[in-house]
């Protein structure tokens, strides 16, 4: 299924901030400035804005900023804020949900629970938006995003909305491959209706129990991005890092969590360079001791050193 809709509107419903500090928009609470930061009031307005940009403009889509590190030199391009737009969330039939890319994973999990649907409980453990979950096949507590997807809608650089079947994408653990220069704006998910006494493959978990487990095993209420590294096949990244003696390891203000070794915390005004250096140190140490090279989940973007970007001008 492929359908393109050219969405035309004016640009009055767009807020553009020049040289915006990305430390205000990432969960690590650090990083340089973006050349321009864009917040749209609606999807049509966003589509029109993107269509107006040069074809070679660097774009970075940011939701809750929980999987992104912007280097201290900043991002020389346009950051698209998805939070507050693409927020549709509705039940299509008794077991099918339409969800916008700007909906938080935890909100989706609560919505499905309210409607007695199972399969989406793991979204409560994802500290980001649905758009980011689609982009990387995010998962938690044994569940993953893409096995639930039956269709998506994407936005391209021409401002066109395209509807696609899930089978137009390839996915695996923390990996999704699909058409280039398209960004997710929504998904249609197929779940299961809960029936008393029936056993389910995903071992339905009460949301309160899941969140309690997360609080017991992961650092919460601190500046982190969630899990930093993917789990190598047959291993857990946190276990490899802990076995390499790196719990509590610090570079500048960045420190490996004592509670969960696959978390790096901004403990004391860490720079993006502190965090990136700690990531590289972990990779090298684990490789030296185990022969396994850990691959980051986090997206690292931008320039290492500042140029002309300075914080604070609004249009």
GROMACS .gro file of C-alpha atoms in nm:
model
  315
    1UNK     CA    1   0.000   0.000   0.000
    2UNK     CA    2   0.146   0.336  -0.099
    3UNK     CA    3  -0.053   0.658  -0.102
    4UNK     CA    4   0.091   1.009  -0.117
    5UNK     CA    5  -0.106   1.313  -0.005
    6UNK     CA    6   0.039   1.657  -0.069
    7UNK     CA    7  -0.056   1.867   0.234
    8UNK     CA    8  -0.060   2.240   0.165
    9UNK     CA    9  -0.100   2.506   0.429
   10UNK     CA   10   0.061   2.835   0.532
   11UNK     CA   11   0.354   2.858   0.772
   12UNK     CA   12   0.181   3.070   1.036
   13UNK     CA   13   0.147   2.777   1.277
   14UNK     CA   14   0.520   2.719   1.306
   15UNK     CA   15   0.752   2.844   1.582
   16UNK     CA   16   1.119   2.867   1.483
   17UNK     CA   17   1.389   2.930   1.742
   18UNK     CA   18   1.738   3.004   1.618
   19UNK     CA   19   2.037   2.857   1.801
   20UNK     CA   20   1.834   2.665   2.057
   21UNK     CA   21   2.024   2.484   2.337
   22UNK     CA   22   1.955   2.113   2.293
   23UNK     CA   23   2.032   2.057   2.660
   24UNK     CA   24   1.672   2.175   2.714
   25UNK     CA   25   1.534   1.904   2.485
   26UNK     CA   26   1.736   1.590   2.561
   27UNK     CA   27   1.706   1.365   2.863
   28UNK     CA   28   2.083   1.379   2.924
   29UNK     CA   29   2.037   1.757   2.976
   30UNK     CA   30   2.353   1.847   2.791
   31UNK     CA   31   2.479   1.922   2.440
   32UNK     CA   32   2.525   2.212   2.201
   33UNK     CA   33   2.275   2.432   2.019
   34UNK     CA   34   2.070   2.361   1.709
   35UNK     CA   35   2.087   2.612   1.423
   36UNK     CA   36   1.709   2.615   1.425
   37UNK     CA   37   1.452   2.436   1.638
   38UNK     CA   38   1.101   2.399   1.498
   39UNK     CA   39   0.772   2.335   1.676
   40UNK     CA   40   0.460   2.296   1.462
   41UNK     CA   41   0.102   2.323   1.583
   42UNK     CA   42  -0.025   2.064   1.337
   43UNK     CA   43   0.092   1.798   1.094
   44UNK     CA   44  -0.018   2.002   0.786
   45UNK     CA   45   0.187   2.297   0.910
   46UNK     CA   46   0.488   2.074   0.969
   47UNK     CA   47   0.452   1.916   0.625
   48UNK     CA   48   0.441   2.258   0.459
   49UNK     CA   49   0.747   2.374   0.653
   50UNK     CA   50   0.955   2.069   0.563
   51UNK     CA   51   0.856   2.108   0.196
   52UNK     CA   52   0.991   2.465   0.209
   53UNK     CA   53   1.339   2.357   0.325
   54UNK     CA   54   1.635   2.301   0.090
   55UNK     CA   55   1.671   1.938  -0.018
   56UNK     CA   56   2.010   1.911   0.153
   57UNK     CA   57   1.900   2.052   0.489
   58UNK     CA   58   2.013   1.836   0.782
   59UNK     CA   59   1.707   1.722   0.978
   60UNK     CA   60   1.693   1.579   1.329
   61UNK     CA   61   1.360   1.462   1.469
   62UNK     CA   62   1.343   1.482   1.848
   63UNK     CA   63   1.065   1.363   2.075
   64UNK     CA   64   1.152   1.337   2.444
   65UNK     CA   65   1.521   1.341   2.353
   66UNK     CA   66   1.579   1.014   2.535
   67UNK     CA   67   1.790   0.851   2.267
   68UNK     CA   68   1.994   1.146   2.141
   69UNK     CA   69   2.327   1.306   2.228
   70UNK     CA   70   2.401   1.638   2.056
   71UNK     CA   71   2.772   1.712   2.061
   72UNK     CA   72   2.891   2.031   2.232
   73UNK     CA   73   2.958   2.206   1.901
   74UNK     CA   74   2.589   2.190   1.817
   75UNK     CA   75   2.375   2.063   1.528
   76UNK     CA   76   2.410   2.256   1.202
   77UNK     CA   77   2.060   2.193   1.074
   78UNK     CA   78   1.692   2.188   1.169
   79UNK     CA   79   1.556   2.005   1.470
   80UNK     CA   80   1.193   1.899   1.435
   81UNK     CA   81   1.011   1.872   1.768
   82UNK     CA   82   0.747   1.598   1.759
   83UNK     CA   83   0.612   1.635   2.112
   84UNK     CA   84   0.279   1.818   2.107
   85UNK     CA   85   0.202   1.732   1.744
   86UNK     CA   86   0.096   1.399   1.587
   87UNK     CA   87  -0.080   1.318   1.913
   88UNK     CA   88  -0.375   1.116   1.782
   89UNK     CA   89  -0.460   0.802   1.979
   90UNK     CA   90  -0.775   0.609   1.900
   91UNK     CA   91  -0.930   0.266   1.889
   92UNK     CA   92  -1.012   0.162   1.531
   93UNK     CA   93  -1.177  -0.166   1.626
   94UNK     CA   94  -1.175  -0.386   1.933
   95UNK     CA   95  -0.807  -0.482   1.892
   96UNK     CA   96  -0.658  -0.221   1.654
   97UNK     CA   97  -0.507   0.110   1.766
   98UNK     CA   98  -0.411   0.415   1.559
   99UNK     CA   99  -0.134   0.613   1.730
  100UNK     CA  100   0.051   0.929   1.631
  101UNK     CA  101   0.430   0.949   1.640
  102UNK     CA  102   0.411   1.222   1.905
  103UNK     CA  103   0.239   1.001   2.164
  104UNK     CA  104   0.450   0.889   2.460
  105UNK     CA  105   0.509   0.517   2.494
  106UNK     CA  106   0.375   0.521   2.850
  107UNK     CA  107   0.053   0.691   2.735
  108UNK     CA  108   0.004   0.426   2.467
  109UNK     CA  109   0.053   0.151   2.725
  110UNK     CA  110  -0.206   0.307   2.957
  111UNK     CA  111  -0.453   0.354   2.670
  112UNK     CA  112  -0.427  -0.012   2.569
  113UNK     CA  113  -0.462  -0.126   2.930
  114UNK     CA  114  -0.772   0.092   2.972
  115UNK     CA  115  -0.928  -0.076   2.667
  116UNK     CA  116  -0.833  -0.426   2.789
  117UNK     CA  117  -0.578  -0.485   2.515
  118UNK     CA  118  -0.258  -0.681   2.563
  119UNK     CA  119   0.071  -0.669   2.375
  120UNK     CA  120   0.170  -0.307   2.435
  121UNK     CA  121   0.253  -0.328   2.807
  122UNK     CA  122   0.627  -0.298   2.736
  123UNK     CA  123   0.578   0.056   2.604
  124UNK     CA  124   0.548   0.167   2.968
  125UNK     CA  125   0.920   0.096   2.998
  126UNK     CA  126   1.021   0.305   2.695
  127UNK     CA  127   1.116   0.665   2.789
  128UNK     CA  128   1.029   0.813   2.451
  129UNK     CA  129   0.764   0.873   2.187
  130UNK     CA  130   0.611   0.630   1.940
  131UNK     CA  131   0.796   0.790   1.647
  132UNK     CA  132   1.130   0.705   1.801
  133UNK     CA  133   1.011   0.356   1.890
  134UNK     CA  134   0.916   0.299   1.525
  135UNK     CA  135   1.249   0.433   1.401
  136UNK     CA  136   1.459   0.192   1.607
  137UNK     CA  137   1.221  -0.094   1.690
  138UNK     CA  138   1.239   0.004   2.054
  139UNK     CA  139   1.156  -0.253   2.317
  140UNK     CA  140   1.157  -0.334   2.685
  141UNK     CA  141   1.080  -0.629   2.913
  142UNK     CA  142   1.082  -0.874   2.623
  143UNK     CA  143   0.851  -0.680   2.391
  144UNK     CA  144   0.931  -0.492   2.070
  145UNK     CA  145   0.751  -0.233   1.858
  146UNK     CA  146   0.743  -0.371   1.505
  147UNK     CA  147   0.577  -0.710   1.566
  148UNK     CA  148   0.265  -0.505   1.651
  149UNK     CA  149   0.275  -0.281   1.342
  150UNK     CA  150   0.040  -0.349   1.051
  151UNK     CA  151   0.073  -0.008   0.878
  152UNK     CA  152   0.245   0.329   0.912
  153UNK     CA  153   0.219   0.679   0.772
  154UNK     CA  154   0.533   0.872   0.686
  155UNK     CA  155   0.624   1.227   0.586
  156UNK     CA  156   0.885   1.300   0.319
  157UNK     CA  157   1.081   1.612   0.223
  158UNK     CA  158   0.816   1.715  -0.029
  159UNK     CA  159   0.557   1.740   0.248
  160UNK     CA  160   0.376   1.427   0.129
  161UNK     CA  161   0.212   1.177   0.361
  162UNK     CA  162   0.262   0.816   0.250
  163UNK     CA  163   0.071   0.518   0.384
  164UNK     CA  164   0.272   0.194   0.390
  165UNK     CA  165   0.219  -0.166   0.495
  166UNK     CA  166   0.449  -0.307   0.760
  167UNK     CA  167   0.584  -0.557   0.507
  168UNK     CA  168   0.755  -0.268   0.322
  169UNK     CA  169   1.004  -0.256   0.612
  170UNK     CA  170   1.271  -0.492   0.739
  171UNK     CA  171   1.334  -0.499   1.111
  172UNK     CA  172   1.533  -0.683   1.371
  173UNK     CA  173   1.658  -0.611   1.721
  174UNK     CA  174   1.687  -0.230   1.753
  175UNK     CA  175   1.699  -0.194   1.374
  176UNK     CA  176   1.452  -0.081   1.108
  177UNK     CA  177   1.514  -0.047   0.734
  178UNK     CA  178   1.274   0.131   0.501
  179UNK     CA  179   1.247   0.410   0.242
  180UNK     CA  180   1.503   0.688   0.283
  181UNK     CA  181   1.413   1.048   0.374
  182UNK     CA  182   1.079   0.951   0.524
  183UNK     CA  183   0.982   1.002   0.887
  184UNK     CA  184   0.711   0.824   1.081
  185UNK     CA  185   0.401   1.026   1.169
  186UNK     CA  186   0.170   0.745   1.282
  187UNK     CA  187   0.124   0.370   1.313
  188UNK     CA  188  -0.161   0.123   1.317
  189UNK     CA  189  -0.104  -0.151   1.573
  190UNK     CA  190  -0.270  -0.490   1.608
  191UNK     CA  191  -0.310  -0.611   1.965
  192UNK     CA  192  -0.505  -0.883   2.143
  193UNK     CA  193  -0.826  -0.837   2.339
  194UNK     CA  194  -0.787  -0.967   2.691
  195UNK     CA  195  -1.015  -1.257   2.774
  196UNK     CA  196  -1.044  -1.393   3.131
  197UNK     CA  197  -0.869  -1.724   3.179
  198UNK     CA  198  -0.688  -1.722   2.844
  199UNK     CA  199  -0.309  -1.760   2.830
  200UNK     CA  200  -0.116  -1.516   2.612
  201UNK     CA  201   0.223  -1.558   2.447
  202UNK     CA  202   0.353  -1.225   2.579
  203UNK     CA  203   0.274  -1.314   2.943
  204UNK     CA  204   0.062  -1.007   3.016
  205UNK     CA  205   0.213  -0.791   3.288
  206UNK     CA  206   0.023  -0.547   3.506
  207UNK     CA  207   0.153  -0.195   3.432
  208UNK     CA  208   0.207  -0.116   3.799
  209UNK     CA  209   0.416  -0.431   3.838
  210UNK     CA  210   0.618  -0.346   3.527
  211UNK     CA  211   0.691   0.010   3.644
  212UNK     CA  212   0.782  -0.117   3.990
  213UNK     CA  213   1.025  -0.364   3.832
  214UNK     CA  214   1.175  -0.083   3.626
  215UNK     CA  215   1.221   0.134   3.937
  216UNK     CA  216   1.388  -0.157   4.119
  217UNK     CA  217   1.637  -0.231   3.840
  218UNK     CA  218   1.702   0.101   3.662
  219UNK     CA  219   1.801   0.450   3.775
  220UNK     CA  220   1.499   0.681   3.753
  221UNK     CA  221   1.463   1.052   3.817
  222UNK     CA  222   1.816   1.123   3.691
  223UNK     CA  223   1.956   1.265   3.367
  224UNK     CA  224   2.018   0.966   3.141
  225UNK     CA  225   1.914   0.839   2.798
  226UNK     CA  226   1.795   0.497   2.910
  227UNK     CA  227   1.998   0.204   2.780
  228UNK     CA  228   2.314   0.322   2.605
  229UNK     CA  229   2.414  -0.001   2.427
  230UNK     CA  230   2.232  -0.274   2.239
  231UNK     CA  231   2.248  -0.622   2.387
  232UNK     CA  232   2.488  -0.834   2.178
  233UNK     CA  233   2.343  -1.165   2.066
  234UNK     CA  234   2.356  -1.408   2.356
  235UNK     CA  235   2.468  -1.144   2.607
  236UNK     CA  236   2.345  -0.851   2.812
  237UNK     CA  237   2.535  -0.524   2.769
  238UNK     CA  238   2.488  -0.432   3.135
  239UNK     CA  239   2.639  -0.762   3.247
  240UNK     CA  240   2.942  -0.722   3.019
  241UNK     CA  241   3.001  -0.368   3.143
  242UNK     CA  242   2.969  -0.472   3.507
  243UNK     CA  243   3.199  -0.771   3.459
  244UNK     CA  244   3.455  -0.534   3.308
  245UNK     CA  245   3.462  -0.341   3.636
  246UNK     CA  246   3.307  -0.024   3.497
  247UNK     CA  247   3.020   0.040   3.737
  248UNK     CA  248   3.081   0.385   3.885
  249UNK     CA  249   3.341   0.473   3.622
  250UNK     CA  250   3.348   0.847   3.568
  251UNK     CA  251   3.474   1.092   3.306
  252UNK     CA  252   3.403   1.451   3.405
  253UNK     CA  253   3.038   1.476   3.503
  254UNK     CA  254   2.939   1.150   3.328
  255UNK     CA  255   2.926   0.830   3.532
  256UNK     CA  256   2.825   0.468   3.474
  257UNK     CA  257   2.525   0.393   3.697
  258UNK     CA  258   2.587   0.177   4.003
  259UNK     CA  259   2.229   0.050   3.973
  260UNK     CA  260   2.232  -0.056   3.606
  261UNK     CA  261   2.562  -0.062   3.418
  262UNK     CA  262   2.401   0.008   3.077
  263UNK     CA  263   2.301   0.356   3.195
  264UNK     CA  264   2.526   0.662   3.185
  265UNK     CA  265   2.415   0.943   3.413
  266UNK     CA  266   2.484   1.314   3.384
  267UNK     CA  267   2.581   1.340   3.747
  268UNK     CA  268   2.749   1.679   3.764
  269UNK     CA  269   2.712   1.911   3.462
  270UNK     CA  270   2.855   1.659   3.218
  271UNK     CA  271   2.938   1.780   2.871
  272UNK     CA  272   2.842   1.581   2.565
  273UNK     CA  273   3.214   1.516   2.522
  274UNK     CA  274   3.228   1.361   2.872
  275UNK     CA  275   2.946   1.123   2.782
  276UNK     CA  276   3.084   1.033   2.440
  277UNK     CA  277   3.429   0.973   2.588
  278UNK     CA  278   3.278   0.743   2.851
  279UNK     CA  279   3.088   0.554   2.579
  280UNK     CA  280   3.415   0.499   2.388
  281UNK     CA  281   3.597   0.394   2.705
  282UNK     CA  282   3.327   0.136   2.782
  283UNK     CA  283   3.344   0.001   2.426
  284UNK     CA  284   3.722  -0.035   2.435
  285UNK     CA  285   3.736  -0.187   2.783
  286UNK     CA  286   3.463  -0.442   2.715
  287UNK     CA  287   3.623  -0.533   2.381
  288UNK     CA  288   3.964  -0.577   2.545
  289UNK     CA  289   3.823  -0.803   2.816
  290UNK     CA  290   3.560  -1.000   2.623
  291UNK     CA  291   3.629  -0.955   2.253
  292UNK     CA  292   3.278  -0.806   2.209
  293UNK     CA  293   3.234  -0.456   2.064
  294UNK     CA  294   2.921  -0.299   2.213
  295UNK     CA  295   2.706  -0.101   1.969
  296UNK     CA  296   2.532   0.215   2.099
  297UNK     CA  297   2.156   0.249   2.084
  298UNK     CA  298   2.189   0.623   2.132
  299UNK     CA  299   2.214   0.850   1.828
  300UNK     CA  300   2.516   1.084   1.847
  301UNK     CA  301   2.489   1.388   1.621
  302UNK     CA  302   2.646   1.729   1.564
  303UNK     CA  303   2.986   1.892   1.572
  304UNK     CA  304   3.249   1.815   1.834
  305UNK     CA  305   3.361   2.179   1.856
  306UNK     CA  306   3.158   2.498   1.843
  307UNK     CA  307   3.161   2.724   1.540
  308UNK     CA  308   2.931   3.019   1.497
  309UNK     CA  309   2.635   2.870   1.683
  310UNK     CA  310   2.527   3.065   1.991
  311UNK     CA  311   2.219   3.026   2.209
  312UNK     CA  312   1.917   3.238   2.205
  313UNK     CA  313   1.735   3.406   1.916
  314UNK     CA  314   1.366   3.347   1.846
  315UNK     CA  315   1.168   3.426   1.530
   0.00000   0.00000   0.00000
